[in-house]
Amino acid sequence: MSASLSQLIEEARSTGTLSGLPKSNFIDGQWVDAESGARMETYDPGTGKAYADFAASGAAEVDRAIAAAEREQYGRWRDVTPQERGAILRRAAQLVEENAERLAVVETLDSGKSIGEAQGDVAGTARVINYYAGLADKIHGETINSRRSHLTYTLREPLGVTAHIIPWNYPTSTLARGIAPALAAGCTVVAKPAETTPLTALMLADLFQKAGLPDGVLNVVTGTGSEAGAPLVEDKRIRHITFTGSVRTGVQVGQVAMRNVASTILELGGKSPFIALADCDMDRAVDDAVWAIYSNAGQICSAGSRLVIDRAIHEEFVARVVEKARGITVGHGLGGADVGAINNPMQLEKVHGFVERARERGRTVLCGGETATDAENGGGWFYRPTLIDNVPSDDEVIQDEIFGPVLSVQVVDGIEEAITAANCTDFGLMSCVYTQDVSKALRVARDLDTGQVSVNDYWANGWDVPFGGTKLSGIGREKGTEGLEGYLQTKGVSIRIDG
Ligand code: ADP
């Protein structure tokens, strides 16, 4: 009988760790340490203390993992029927659900997020695996009837061995939303989780093996970006790279991929506008604006990090957001606070640096703007929900992704200015508009240069809706049926049939 959520939390809080955590790479169905013997520690951001260690891998382990994936790609995995691929994914989703509490507690310990958010992430992980399980046996080409003399058709084939580079903010579901369509499409996988959140990827790989996935089809190599990530994306045997992370690293990865003419899906963050027009339902908009930015302590690429607000309602709206922001409790993810920790101290410093510089430029910080400690733990990397009011469009807190709980406000007069302000950055991931006027909603949805737009409900899109960015926010789409397309290539076949 597996331990209950409260037992797991009790163990984690009393001992500072959990028993039975994975410790090694998962390569070719085996737990494999780094040849060098090197290890790294992972820290609980809620206490700031190391709580587990894992393999610090490099080129040798990456090579082994790619060799296994390549062998399976052109071997056993190719012969597994689409129905069986779907069945394996469904069993994996079920195992995720059965192990949801443990996965969620480990995700909280690794990432710092609140247990409620971690549970949401794990539930989403099961959902997205199930979603692609259902698509595995619905992959088909077409016949092209342009010439009577030929039978012409297309085959939809897997791209080959795929690499998945995962960030630390949603370690479990970001991995799942890439590997589930890859496996459904018939690709094999080598994944590298972020060095601050390596453990749930290893746990997922174990569950996929238990679900019946052949050894070598899904491999997880842990280590740093430069030691383990770089050799993975540089390898010629990798035919596709799914990368989620910073623009800087994403551009580097994209360049490397192009050297090998490997395809990419790059999801590189955002600076997403939350537009509230003068006629919006203020209660709903205020609530949603708060959780669009402060969920997961703002460490979400699609966080609503800019409030684009009509002057007519600016004062009241901002006052209400500030009041709610001040009421948000911040603390250890397993301690019941609304919002957990910042994932790592460098990130905490980066977030605070943005706010400090804004203050130096004379910007008005209406709440937050300071680190916080969890008194019960006596440590941890926390930041208070922060709002910087009335900022001009060219300011760095409008233009740059802060990736923390910092909301920057742009005041506008009317819908035209709102659209211009919303489109003023180099990013184009998420956006929303709150209005009661359907024409205004449709107009704004048409004119926002972002991959997603939602109306009157910020986190409206599910796993069935394509997700990705315009401009520097990325290329390619994950989720939805398009998410599967990203792992397939078309082969055209023409057969002369007139003798
Ligand atoms: P952050 O700066 O927030 O850690 P990154 O974009 O650097 O974000 O990291 C996202 C993921 O990319 C992590 O898994 C990291 O280890 C990996 N990574 C970093 N540098 C490289 C690289 N040169 N090649 C491949 N992966 C990398």
mmCIF file with all atom_site columns, C-alpha atoms and ligand atoms in Angstrom, residues 165-168 192-195 223-226 229-230 233 243-246 248-250 252-253 347, ligand 1:
data_model
loop_
_atom_site.group_PDB
_atom_site.id
_atom_site.type_symbol
_atom_site.label_atom_id
_atom_site.label_alt_id
_atom_site.label_comp_id
_atom_site.label_asym_id
_atom_site.label_entity_id
_atom_site.label_seq_id
_atom_site.pdbx_PDB_ins_code
_atom_site.Cartn_x
_atom_site.Cartn_y
_atom_site.Cartn_z
_atom_site.occupancy
_atom_site.B_iso_or_equiv
_atom_site.pdbx_formal_charge
_atom_site.auth_seq_id
_atom_site.auth_comp_id
_atom_site.auth_asym_id
_atom_site.auth_atom_id
_atom_site.pdbx_PDB_model_num
ATOM   1  C CA  . ILE A 1 165 ? 15.266 19.532 -22.686 1.00 0.00 ? 165 ILE A CA  1
ATOM   2  C CA  . ILE A 1 166 ? 13.109 20.374 -19.708 1.00 0.00 ? 166 ILE A CA  1
ATOM   3  C CA  . PRO A 1 167 ? 12.988 23.471 -17.460 1.00 0.00 ? 167 PRO A CA  1
ATOM   4  C CA  . TRP A 1 168 ? 12.453 23.618 -13.704 1.00 0.00 ? 168 TRP A CA  1
ATOM   5  C CA  . LYS A 1 192 ? 17.298 15.838 -19.841 1.00 0.00 ? 192 LYS A CA  1
ATOM   6  C CA  . PRO A 1 193 ? 15.487 17.455 -16.932 1.00 0.00 ? 193 PRO A CA  1
ATOM   7  C CA  . ALA A 1 194 ? 16.708 20.719 -15.400 1.00 0.00 ? 194 ALA A CA  1
ATOM   8  C CA  . GLU A 1 195 ? 19.532 20.326 -12.904 1.00 0.00 ? 195 GLU A CA  1
ATOM   9  C CA  . GLY A 1 223 ? 23.128 16.699 -15.231 1.00 0.00 ? 223 GLY A CA  1
ATOM   10 C CA  . THR A 1 224 ? 23.828 20.280 -16.165 1.00 0.00 ? 224 THR A CA  1
ATOM   11 C CA  . GLY A 1 225 ? 22.949 21.997 -19.414 1.00 0.00 ? 225 GLY A CA  1
ATOM   12 C CA  . SER A 1 226 ? 26.561 22.280 -20.520 1.00 0.00 ? 226 SER A CA  1
ATOM   13 C CA  . GLY A 1 229 ? 22.261 18.964 -22.368 1.00 0.00 ? 229 GLY A CA  1
ATOM   14 C CA  . ALA A 1 230 ? 24.821 20.195 -24.904 1.00 0.00 ? 230 ALA A CA  1
ATOM   15 C CA  . VAL A 1 233 ? 21.340 18.320 -28.640 1.00 0.00 ? 233 VAL A CA  1
ATOM   16 C CA  . PHE A 1 243 ? 13.233 22.597 -25.765 1.00 0.00 ? 243 PHE A CA  1
ATOM   17 C CA  . THR A 1 244 ? 11.495 24.656 -23.104 1.00 0.00 ? 244 THR A CA  1
ATOM   18 C CA  . GLY A 1 245 ? 13.555 27.310 -21.357 1.00 0.00 ? 245 GLY A CA  1
ATOM   19 C CA  . SER A 1 246 ? 15.161 30.706 -21.759 1.00 0.00 ? 246 SER A CA  1
ATOM   20 C CA  . ARG A 1 248 ? 19.257 32.641 -24.715 1.00 0.00 ? 248 ARG A CA  1
ATOM   21 C CA  . THR A 1 249 ? 19.622 28.873 -24.383 1.00 0.00 ? 249 THR A CA  1
ATOM   22 C CA  . GLY A 1 250 ? 16.797 28.202 -26.850 1.00 0.00 ? 250 GLY A CA  1
ATOM   23 C CA  . GLN A 1 252 ? 21.729 28.282 -28.900 1.00 0.00 ? 252 GLN A CA  1
ATOM   24 C CA  . VAL A 1 253 ? 19.887 24.958 -29.093 1.00 0.00 ? 253 VAL A CA  1
ATOM   25 C CA  . GLN A 1 347 ? 16.544 33.283 -9.794  1.00 0.00 ? 347 GLN A CA  1
HETATM 26 P P1  . ADP B 2 .   ? 17.392 28.729 -16.826 1.00 0.00 ? 1   ADP B P1  1
HETATM 27 O O1  . ADP B 2 .   ? 18.363 29.803 -17.142 1.00 0.00 ? 1   ADP B O1  1
HETATM 28 O O2  . ADP B 2 .   ? 16.123 29.225 -16.278 1.00 0.00 ? 1   ADP B O2  1
HETATM 29 O O3  . ADP B 2 .   ? 17.933 27.562 -16.055 1.00 0.00 ? 1   ADP B O3  1
HETATM 30 P P2  . ADP B 2 .   ? 17.788 27.439 -19.350 1.00 0.00 ? 1   ADP B P2  1
HETATM 31 O O4  . ADP B 2 .   ? 17.099 27.805 -20.603 1.00 0.00 ? 1   ADP B O4  1
HETATM 32 O O5  . ADP B 2 .   ? 19.232 27.719 -19.285 1.00 0.00 ? 1   ADP B O5  1
HETATM 33 O O6  . ADP B 2 .   ? 16.945 28.149 -18.228 1.00 0.00 ? 1   ADP B O6  1
HETATM 34 O O7  . ADP B 2 .   ? 17.546 25.921 -19.007 1.00 0.00 ? 1   ADP B O7  1
HETATM 35 C C1  . ADP B 2 .   ? 16.502 25.122 -19.497 1.00 0.00 ? 1   ADP B C1  1
HETATM 36 C C2  . ADP B 2 .   ? 17.028 23.728 -19.727 1.00 0.00 ? 1   ADP B C2  1
HETATM 37 O O8  . ADP B 2 .   ? 18.058 23.800 -20.725 1.00 0.00 ? 1   ADP B O8  1
HETATM 38 C C3  . ADP B 2 .   ? 17.675 23.059 -18.525 1.00 0.00 ? 1   ADP B C3  1
HETATM 39 O O9  . ADP B 2 .   ? 17.371 21.669 -18.544 1.00 0.00 ? 1   ADP B O9  1
HETATM 40 C C4  . ADP B 2 .   ? 19.163 23.265 -18.772 1.00 0.00 ? 1   ADP B C4  1
HETATM 41 O O10 . ADP B 2 .   ? 19.990 22.323 -18.134 1.00 0.00 ? 1   ADP B O10 1
HETATM 42 C C5  . ADP B 2 .   ? 19.213 23.107 -20.261 1.00 0.00 ? 1   ADP B C5  1
HETATM 43 N N1  . ADP B 2 .   ? 20.387 23.705 -20.918 1.00 0.00 ? 1   ADP B N1  1
HETATM 44 C C6  . ADP B 2 .   ? 21.103 24.792 -20.550 1.00 0.00 ? 1   ADP B C6  1
HETATM 45 N N2  . ADP B 2 .   ? 22.097 25.039 -21.421 1.00 0.00 ? 1   ADP B N2  1
HETATM 46 C C7  . ADP B 2 .   ? 22.016 24.094 -22.397 1.00 0.00 ? 1   ADP B C7  1
HETATM 47 C C8  . ADP B 2 .   ? 22.746 23.816 -23.598 1.00 0.00 ? 1   ADP B C8  1
HETATM 48 N N3  . ADP B 2 .   ? 23.779 24.559 -23.980 1.00 0.00 ? 1   ADP B N3  1
HETATM 49 N N4  . ADP B 2 .   ? 22.361 22.764 -24.358 1.00 0.00 ? 1   ADP B N4  1
HETATM 50 C C9  . ADP B 2 .   ? 21.307 22.005 -24.000 1.00 0.00 ? 1   ADP B C9  1
HETATM 51 N N5  . ADP B 2 .   ? 20.580 22.215 -22.874 1.00 0.00 ? 1   ADP B N5  1
HETATM 52 C C10 . ADP B 2 .   ? 20.915 23.237 -22.079 1.00 0.00 ? 1   ADP B C10 1
#
